[in-house]
């Protein structure tokens, strides 16, 4: 920036030559490298951003990920099909049930038993999945709000998440990493008082979400940092493969649950909220509305929930009851084969996709006919969503980075796998 | 001798002060962070134990809580941040990944944060329940009161970190170095 | 429905360019000659009938023991027609390289970097083909079948007494 | 198995028949079961074994034949013209299920404590063909659970499904009838013949053929679960026969050796002595290079060795000798003999090895070295014997020695001025040597043996070398470089290529395709 005319300008400053004074935007400045992360308070998830800033303005950015690469694929290639569920829990660890369901569906398609899954199990999968979606968005909004210094909102939303987690804990035994879904159904039926509890919790969640809504949506500071910041167009969404709330905020009304209904989603009446501008506020608003829609689905699902078994009746997929295992050689053998050799999945390839917390969660699985996958690839939605930051951030202010990143909702476990 | 008695009492007083004013640096990487959020949230209020203020600058913190999986790539970052903390400092490994690597035993996940920094208290669980963190905090406070500092001992023993002396190919094309 | 895509490919390209097509579990797939990788992708994107304008996924499969050893796998989706397709292209172990599709879908950038990082497949015409998940000092491509699961390459000397 | 390699319609085919609606031709005398296997229609079996006669006792291989009143045992019935076989009709499946139910009726619920679990044919067939819940969980007939029947073997009579495979192994392979059936009905049990013990030299084959966990090897039982093992193809180093084997290893330790089918060498069998050769691999190994008895770094030790050998060579090549062992793989032998001629400029290459032992006309050969043939081919006519070596050492003809492998008998070593040992184990020569370099063993390297028939057979690396041990050819290359030669071998395959190029009798040998170890839980159950 040693353009003589510029230096000349700087000289005349203060001599009343107001007309030629530079605008605030094109003040001549030295560009400076600035490193954010991988451990930064305003970054939930470990990501490193090497920024080149001009004053407060970001000129270019290099987003570096991989700090949480836990080799999901390598671990999966060395585990049986059932052993992979715990790993899927830890992909998008904010909505584990959705990953469980997505993975189970993929394997079931390979096994050609996806039509034979008991209906009750499918409903339960929808229910736990939608609960997970709510906790996902709650966490996203809570964290972002906290990063924008709205700590009270954080408390409100965390409280709501806590209720939901306690419910899932009663169901699966774990607060966060449930491993509740199985190939062929779910591991256990709902607890007796699950539905009444859930209804009560939803009522309370509505209240605290409404509070958060009031505190944020009409909050001047919040709006200033969200409105019109980080605008993504529909074409960007297509080119960068943006799905989920990020994609929908651009007006791209793509929701797997609507466009390619899986499980029993075609039986529920719910709307897919889309944004108009594709800025941070739209992403926030879409998430807020999606939680309400999920609650609608949950209420309908509880209405329609049929009775019946929750695990497929197929000795080559489902474990026999423990009493049989301990007392008869037949079931003992079946149990043994299923645990030690694993479920034998016929050779083939499948790309199965569901609507995860962050968008299209795809599983591309290659089986060579043994008890473990040859390849188990996850199509991580927020990997694609995060990539767009490289295009988004330049020409924003450093302060805009925080809400923009927060609304992308990068989840390390899913992005780096 | 009165002198020694006096100093020991002072040490006790200092330790008492330290244990109730822990400024934590949460080194949050992964799933456990979700439970860690819950720790600050209303139900399990960590503020009750005088450790509620997260200091995101290591220079102001004396308790580092390693939350989540540490990968080989993360290692140097963790170590640098730890080195930036002022003594006396303590470390809590939150969850099995931070303690042993958990069920991530592979080319990228480090088998426990204690590979590169000394750890005082390990918390099992994947992820641990918030109560466990509170329990660990109390454990650490007892240690501080007693004046035991495992990490300080290790600190004296180790050499600090160096860059790997293995020759590195920029194109990353060869399989050398990836020993079975 | 997605049969349209395969028919369209059959009309547009000769046998030497589209090697094989098929359908399994409701997934339509086409095996493309690596030389025509980009051309086929571009056609599928721009053709009004297929209109596969959304980039979904790009990865690689190591089919150890088969030649060519690697498959580059691309998943595309059409928001308007609601159909999708999987493109595969075999890449030999000796010279694992294929055209990049970043110029068609900017989103492919990171996915191709990942495929390069984990499988060592090079994408000709990629703006900056660096490692993305592993650190630059890392040697080898860990998702290859012959890479040991626990082939750690520490960046940092371990503390004394720590067991690996 | 071997038969499947032949085409379904071999030229001498002369029986036309239909299997599952598929017309096909077979040589007369073939059994229906083998015919079914050739055309790929699955038929289960317990008692039938490709290497044994067929008594048709298990009734698992029943198939339906058009015109026959009831299902017939396919393992026993020969194929005939215009026969129409159905392997999967509901009737057949039902009969098989009933037979299987009978077999399971008194089978103990032992899987968690059974050594065979994971590679058990009973488990496999139940899961593949039945997979129904039990119709009874009543009491079971109790029998003796721990019967010490032989030197290597323990028998559990409860688990035995009375398939009589083991009996036939003793009669037909070992030619020594040790085992018999006693009593009838559900009291029937397997036992040793009066006054006999299961002590024939092939007794451990009974463990392999046992479809369940009735016969277990004392050496292996309770040491490792089958599905945790990683299998690597290899060749037995026990004697010159070169039985084809699979190395079953886990956590870098060999747990057992099992025979691998090679109809030209060992068929389905191997001897008990051969199975225990693996113990030598993990026993008293030389882990690190030593200089003057003290552990040293590889490069230091190599430099010192090169210096000593170079000195001896420059003094007088005639007094410099090299000892090779017939236990070494072809690649090592070749690399070192090349070292002798090109770098050490000596023709004093001696071949040592283990002494002769017992033999029979089944598999075991008297020459206890796996690679004598290869060593002789590579060493050529100038190769000297262990006897020459002793004489030359005692006669002070040789004063400097490069000792490779583990020769059994040497002369008085103290008479040597220079002794460099490349050895896999701690032994007197290593203790006496100025420089000792650790040598990787057969199970740890990629290489080849040439057996007594002149067959060149591949070894694959099943476990990592002990300590800092390196393959012999690699050590040879590094020595050669230290001595000023410019060798370019990067992997065993290249050395092997040169061996084939130089040694005419091995010119048609083939390196074969790469083999990755496979975990048994994801390989198909064997038996």
Short mmCIF file of N, CA, C and O in Angstrom, two decimals, chain A residues 38-41 44-46 64-72 74-75 83 86-87 90 93-94 139 143 146 151 154-155 158-159 161-162 165-166 169 175-177 412, chain B residues 25-35 37-38 40-44 56 68-71 73-74 77 81 97 103-109 126-131:
data_model
loop_
_atom_site.label_atom_id
_atom_site.label_comp_id
_atom_site.label_asym_id
_atom_site.label_seq_id
_atom_site.Cartn_x
_atom_site.Cartn_y
_atom_site.Cartn_z
N UNK A 38 -7.26 -23.03 16.66
CA UNK A 38 -8.36 -23.99 16.72
C UNK A 38 -9.10 -24.01 18.05
O UNK A 38 -10.16 -24.61 18.13
N UNK A 39 -8.55 -23.35 19.07
CA UNK A 39 -9.29 -23.31 20.33
C UNK A 39 -9.62 -21.86 20.63
O UNK A 39 -8.78 -21.12 21.14
N UNK A 40 -10.82 -21.45 20.24
CA UNK A 40 -11.18 -20.05 20.36
C UNK A 40 -12.55 -19.96 21.05
O UNK A 40 -13.45 -20.72 20.73
N UNK A 41 -12.70 -19.05 21.99
CA UNK A 41 -13.96 -18.99 22.74
C UNK A 41 -15.18 -18.85 21.84
O UNK A 41 -16.21 -19.45 22.10
N UNK A 44 -17.52 -22.72 18.70
CA UNK A 44 -17.86 -24.06 19.18
C UNK A 44 -17.46 -25.03 18.08
O UNK A 44 -17.79 -24.85 16.93
N UNK A 45 -16.71 -26.03 18.45
CA UNK A 45 -16.10 -26.87 17.43
C UNK A 45 -14.70 -26.35 17.17
O UNK A 45 -14.45 -25.15 17.19
N UNK A 46 -13.78 -27.28 16.95
CA UNK A 46 -12.40 -26.85 16.77
C UNK A 46 -12.15 -26.66 15.28
O UNK A 46 -12.07 -27.62 14.52
N UNK A 64 -9.37 -23.99 8.09
CA UNK A 64 -8.66 -25.26 8.23
C UNK A 64 -9.39 -26.14 9.22
O UNK A 64 -9.61 -25.75 10.36
N UNK A 65 -9.76 -27.36 8.76
CA UNK A 65 -10.45 -28.29 9.65
C UNK A 65 -9.56 -29.52 9.87
O UNK A 65 -8.42 -29.55 9.45
N UNK A 66 -10.11 -30.53 10.49
CA UNK A 66 -9.36 -31.78 10.67
C UNK A 66 -8.82 -31.93 12.08
O UNK A 66 -8.19 -32.93 12.39
N UNK A 67 -9.10 -30.96 12.96
CA UNK A 67 -8.59 -31.07 14.33
C UNK A 67 -9.37 -32.10 15.14
O UNK A 67 -8.98 -32.44 16.25
N UNK A 68 -10.48 -32.57 14.59
CA UNK A 68 -11.24 -33.61 15.28
C UNK A 68 -11.44 -34.81 14.37
O UNK A 68 -12.45 -35.49 14.42
N UNK A 69 -10.45 -35.07 13.49
CA UNK A 69 -10.57 -36.22 12.60
C UNK A 69 -10.34 -37.49 13.42
O UNK A 69 -9.22 -37.78 13.81
N UNK A 70 -11.44 -38.23 13.66
CA UNK A 70 -11.34 -39.42 14.53
C UNK A 70 -11.48 -40.69 13.72
O UNK A 70 -11.74 -41.75 14.25
N UNK A 71 -11.34 -40.58 12.39
CA UNK A 71 -11.26 -41.74 11.51
C UNK A 71 -12.51 -42.60 11.61
O UNK A 71 -12.42 -43.81 11.83
N UNK A 72 -13.66 -41.97 11.49
CA UNK A 72 -14.90 -42.75 11.49
C UNK A 72 -14.82 -43.89 10.49
O UNK A 72 -15.11 -45.04 10.80
N UNK A 74 -12.22 -45.41 9.04
CA UNK A 74 -11.26 -46.48 9.33
C UNK A 74 -11.79 -47.37 10.46
O UNK A 74 -11.71 -48.58 10.41
N UNK A 75 -12.37 -46.72 11.47
CA UNK A 75 -12.92 -47.50 12.58
C UNK A 75 -14.07 -48.38 12.08
O UNK A 75 -14.18 -49.55 12.44
N UNK A 83 -21.54 -52.70 15.53
CA UNK A 83 -20.61 -51.93 16.37
C UNK A 83 -20.46 -50.50 15.88
O UNK A 83 -19.88 -49.67 16.59
N UNK A 86 -22.33 -46.83 17.87
CA UNK A 86 -21.71 -45.84 18.77
C UNK A 86 -20.88 -44.79 18.03
O UNK A 86 -20.87 -43.63 18.42
N UNK A 87 -20.24 -45.20 16.95
CA UNK A 87 -19.46 -44.20 16.19
C UNK A 87 -20.38 -43.18 15.53
O UNK A 87 -20.07 -41.98 15.49
N UNK A 90 -21.41 -40.30 17.58
CA UNK A 90 -20.42 -39.24 17.82
C UNK A 90 -20.07 -38.48 16.55
O UNK A 90 -19.10 -37.74 16.52
N UNK A 93 -22.77 -35.02 17.25
CA UNK A 93 -23.06 -35.41 18.64
C UNK A 93 -24.12 -34.52 19.25
O UNK A 93 -24.41 -34.62 20.44
N UNK A 94 -24.68 -33.59 18.49
CA UNK A 94 -25.77 -32.79 19.04
C UNK A 94 -27.11 -33.45 18.72
O UNK A 94 -28.09 -33.22 19.40
N UNK A 139 -29.24 -26.28 20.77
CA UNK A 139 -27.82 -26.08 21.07
C UNK A 139 -27.23 -25.03 20.15
O UNK A 139 -26.51 -24.13 20.58
N UNK A 143 -25.73 -21.65 21.70
CA UNK A 143 -24.31 -21.34 21.60
C UNK A 143 -24.10 -20.02 20.86
O UNK A 143 -23.36 -19.15 21.31
N UNK A 146 -24.99 -17.15 22.98
CA UNK A 146 -23.96 -16.90 24.00
C UNK A 146 -22.79 -16.16 23.36
O UNK A 146 -22.28 -15.19 23.92
N UNK A 151 -26.27 -14.21 27.18
CA UNK A 151 -26.06 -15.40 28.00
C UNK A 151 -27.36 -15.93 28.57
O UNK A 151 -27.55 -17.12 28.75
N UNK A 154 -28.97 -18.41 26.43
CA UNK A 154 -28.25 -19.68 26.57
C UNK A 154 -28.90 -20.50 27.70
O UNK A 154 -29.25 -21.66 27.53
N UNK A 155 -29.12 -19.85 28.84
CA UNK A 155 -29.70 -20.57 29.97
C UNK A 155 -31.09 -21.09 29.63
O UNK A 155 -31.40 -22.26 29.84
N UNK A 158 -30.75 -24.02 27.12
CA UNK A 158 -30.10 -25.19 27.74
C UNK A 158 -31.09 -25.93 28.63
O UNK A 158 -31.14 -27.15 28.67
N UNK A 159 -31.90 -25.15 29.34
CA UNK A 159 -32.89 -25.75 30.23
C UNK A 159 -33.80 -26.67 29.42
O UNK A 159 -33.99 -27.85 29.74
N UNK A 161 -33.17 -28.06 26.55
CA UNK A 161 -32.44 -29.22 26.06
C UNK A 161 -32.30 -30.25 27.18
O UNK A 161 -32.45 -31.45 26.96
N UNK A 162 -32.05 -29.76 28.37
CA UNK A 162 -31.88 -30.67 29.51
C UNK A 162 -33.11 -31.55 29.69
O UNK A 162 -33.01 -32.76 29.87
N UNK A 165 -33.14 -34.18 27.02
CA UNK A 165 -32.09 -35.18 27.25
C UNK A 165 -32.50 -36.15 28.35
O UNK A 165 -32.31 -37.36 28.25
N UNK A 166 -33.09 -35.61 29.40
CA UNK A 166 -33.48 -36.51 30.49
C UNK A 166 -34.49 -37.52 30.00
O UNK A 166 -34.46 -38.69 30.36
N UNK A 169 -32.69 -40.04 28.08
CA UNK A 169 -31.90 -40.86 29.00
C UNK A 169 -32.76 -41.97 29.58
O UNK A 169 -32.36 -43.13 29.62
N UNK A 175 -27.44 -39.91 28.24
CA UNK A 175 -27.93 -38.54 28.04
C UNK A 175 -27.67 -38.07 26.62
O UNK A 175 -28.48 -37.39 26.01
N UNK A 176 -26.51 -38.46 26.09
CA UNK A 176 -26.06 -37.83 24.84
C UNK A 176 -25.80 -38.86 23.76
O UNK A 176 -26.29 -38.76 22.65
N UNK A 177 -25.02 -39.89 24.09
CA UNK A 177 -24.66 -40.87 23.07
C UNK A 177 -25.53 -42.10 23.27
O UNK A 177 -25.18 -43.00 24.03
N UNK A 412 -17.87 -30.41 14.94
CA UNK A 412 -16.58 -31.02 14.66
C UNK A 412 -16.68 -32.50 14.32
O UNK A 412 -16.15 -32.96 13.31
N UNK B 25 -9.77 -23.10 32.14
CA UNK B 25 -9.68 -22.92 30.70
C UNK B 25 -10.27 -24.16 30.05
O UNK B 25 -9.64 -25.21 30.06
N UNK B 26 -11.49 -24.10 29.53
CA UNK B 26 -12.06 -25.29 28.91
C UNK B 26 -11.50 -25.49 27.51
O UNK B 26 -11.75 -24.70 26.61
N UNK B 27 -10.70 -26.55 27.34
CA UNK B 27 -10.16 -26.88 26.02
C UNK B 27 -11.14 -27.84 25.36
O UNK B 27 -10.99 -29.05 25.43
N UNK B 28 -12.20 -27.27 24.78
CA UNK B 28 -13.32 -28.08 24.31
C UNK B 28 -13.10 -28.45 22.86
O UNK B 28 -12.90 -27.58 22.01
N UNK B 29 -13.11 -29.76 22.57
CA UNK B 29 -12.93 -30.17 21.18
C UNK B 29 -14.13 -30.94 20.64
O UNK B 29 -14.39 -30.87 19.45
N UNK B 30 -14.81 -31.71 21.46
CA UNK B 30 -15.73 -32.68 20.86
C UNK B 30 -17.00 -32.87 21.67
O UNK B 30 -17.39 -32.01 22.45
N UNK B 31 -17.58 -34.05 21.50
CA UNK B 31 -18.90 -34.37 22.07
C UNK B 31 -19.03 -33.93 23.51
O UNK B 31 -20.03 -33.35 23.93
N UNK B 32 -17.96 -34.22 24.29
CA UNK B 32 -18.05 -33.91 25.72
C UNK B 32 -18.41 -32.45 25.94
O UNK B 32 -18.99 -32.10 26.97
N UNK B 33 -18.08 -31.60 24.97
CA UNK B 33 -18.42 -30.18 25.12
C UNK B 33 -19.90 -29.98 25.34
O UNK B 33 -20.31 -29.07 26.06
N UNK B 34 -20.72 -30.86 24.76
CA UNK B 34 -22.17 -30.74 24.94
C UNK B 34 -22.51 -30.89 26.42
O UNK B 34 -23.26 -30.11 26.99
N UNK B 35 -21.90 -31.91 27.05
CA UNK B 35 -22.15 -32.09 28.48
C UNK B 35 -21.53 -30.94 29.27
O UNK B 35 -22.02 -30.57 30.33
N UNK B 37 -21.37 -27.86 28.35
CA UNK B 37 -22.33 -26.76 28.35
C UNK B 37 -23.33 -26.95 29.48
O UNK B 37 -23.62 -26.04 30.25
N UNK B 38 -23.82 -28.20 29.58
CA UNK B 38 -24.83 -28.49 30.60
C UNK B 38 -24.28 -28.16 31.98
O UNK B 38 -25.03 -27.84 32.90
N UNK B 40 -22.54 -25.62 32.92
CA UNK B 40 -22.76 -24.22 33.30
C UNK B 40 -24.25 -23.91 33.41
O UNK B 40 -24.64 -22.99 34.08
N UNK B 41 -25.03 -24.73 32.72
CA UNK B 41 -26.46 -24.43 32.62
C UNK B 41 -27.12 -24.61 33.99
O UNK B 41 -26.53 -25.21 34.89
N UNK B 42 -28.34 -24.12 34.12
CA UNK B 42 -28.98 -24.04 35.44
C UNK B 42 -28.87 -25.30 36.29
O UNK B 42 -28.45 -25.25 37.42
N UNK B 43 -29.14 -26.48 35.71
CA UNK B 43 -29.33 -27.62 36.60
C UNK B 43 -28.07 -27.98 37.39
O UNK B 43 -28.07 -28.01 38.61
N UNK B 44 -26.98 -28.21 36.68
CA UNK B 44 -25.73 -28.52 37.40
C UNK B 44 -24.89 -27.25 37.40
O UNK B 44 -24.08 -27.04 36.50
N UNK B 56 -10.95 -17.69 28.80
CA UNK B 56 -10.53 -18.21 27.51
C UNK B 56 -9.13 -17.76 27.14
O UNK B 56 -8.67 -18.02 26.05
N UNK B 68 -12.92 -33.72 25.48
CA UNK B 68 -13.09 -34.32 24.17
C UNK B 68 -11.81 -34.89 23.61
O UNK B 68 -10.73 -34.79 24.19
N UNK B 69 -11.95 -35.50 22.42
CA UNK B 69 -10.84 -36.22 21.79
C UNK B 69 -9.71 -35.26 21.44
O UNK B 69 -9.95 -34.17 20.94
N UNK B 70 -8.50 -35.71 21.73
CA UNK B 70 -7.32 -34.98 21.28
C UNK B 70 -6.71 -35.75 20.12
O UNK B 70 -6.38 -36.92 20.26
N UNK B 71 -6.59 -35.10 18.97
CA UNK B 71 -5.98 -35.77 17.83
C UNK B 71 -4.50 -35.41 17.77
O UNK B 71 -4.06 -34.46 18.41
N UNK B 73 -3.11 -34.02 15.44
CA UNK B 73 -3.01 -32.67 14.90
C UNK B 73 -3.24 -31.63 15.98
O UNK B 73 -2.68 -30.53 15.96
N UNK B 74 -4.07 -31.99 16.95
CA UNK B 74 -4.42 -31.05 18.02
C UNK B 74 -3.30 -30.96 19.06
O UNK B 74 -3.19 -29.96 19.77
N UNK B 77 -1.17 -27.85 19.64
CA UNK B 77 -2.00 -26.74 20.10
C UNK B 77 -2.24 -26.88 21.60
O UNK B 77 -1.99 -25.96 22.38
N UNK B 81 -0.93 -24.22 24.52
CA UNK B 81 -1.84 -23.51 25.41
C UNK B 81 -1.52 -23.85 26.86
O UNK B 81 -1.47 -22.97 27.73
N UNK B 97 -11.97 -40.16 25.98
CA UNK B 97 -11.09 -39.76 24.87
C UNK B 97 -9.91 -38.97 25.40
O UNK B 97 -8.76 -39.23 25.05
N UNK B 103 -12.60 -45.33 22.51
CA UNK B 103 -12.64 -46.34 21.46
C UNK B 103 -12.15 -45.80 20.13
O UNK B 103 -12.34 -46.41 19.10
N UNK B 104 -11.49 -44.68 20.18
CA UNK B 104 -10.79 -44.20 18.98
C UNK B 104 -9.33 -44.57 19.08
O UNK B 104 -8.52 -43.84 19.65
N UNK B 105 -8.99 -45.75 18.62
CA UNK B 105 -7.59 -46.19 18.63
C UNK B 105 -7.14 -46.26 17.18
O UNK B 105 -7.26 -47.30 16.53
N UNK B 106 -6.68 -45.15 16.64
CA UNK B 106 -6.37 -45.14 15.21
C UNK B 106 -5.27 -44.12 14.91
O UNK B 106 -4.72 -43.49 15.81
N UNK B 107 -5.03 -43.94 13.62
CA UNK B 107 -3.86 -43.17 13.19
C UNK B 107 -3.95 -41.70 13.55
O UNK B 107 -2.96 -40.99 13.49
N UNK B 108 -5.14 -41.22 13.87
CA UNK B 108 -5.28 -39.79 14.10
C UNK B 108 -5.53 -39.43 15.56
O UNK B 108 -5.05 -38.42 16.04
N UNK B 109 -6.27 -40.27 16.27
CA UNK B 109 -6.62 -39.93 17.65
C UNK B 109 -5.46 -40.25 18.59
O UNK B 109 -4.86 -41.32 18.51
N UNK B 126 -18.42 -41.59 28.48
CA UNK B 126 -18.36 -41.18 27.08
C UNK B 126 -19.71 -40.68 26.64
O UNK B 126 -20.47 -41.43 26.03
N UNK B 127 -20.08 -39.45 26.91
CA UNK B 127 -19.34 -38.51 27.76
C UNK B 127 -19.70 -38.71 29.23
O UNK B 127 -20.69 -39.36 29.53
N UNK B 128 -18.89 -38.15 30.13
CA UNK B 128 -19.22 -38.24 31.56
C UNK B 128 -20.47 -37.41 31.85
O UNK B 128 -20.77 -36.46 31.14
N UNK B 129 -21.16 -37.80 32.92
CA UNK B 129 -22.29 -36.98 33.34
C UNK B 129 -21.73 -35.74 34.06
O UNK B 129 -20.65 -35.79 34.64
N UNK B 130 -22.47 -34.65 34.03
CA UNK B 130 -21.98 -33.44 34.70
C UNK B 130 -21.64 -33.70 36.17
O UNK B 130 -20.66 -33.16 36.68
N UNK B 131 -22.42 -34.57 36.83
CA UNK B 131 -22.11 -34.84 38.24
C UNK B 131 -20.67 -35.30 38.39
O UNK B 131 -19.97 -34.94 39.34
#
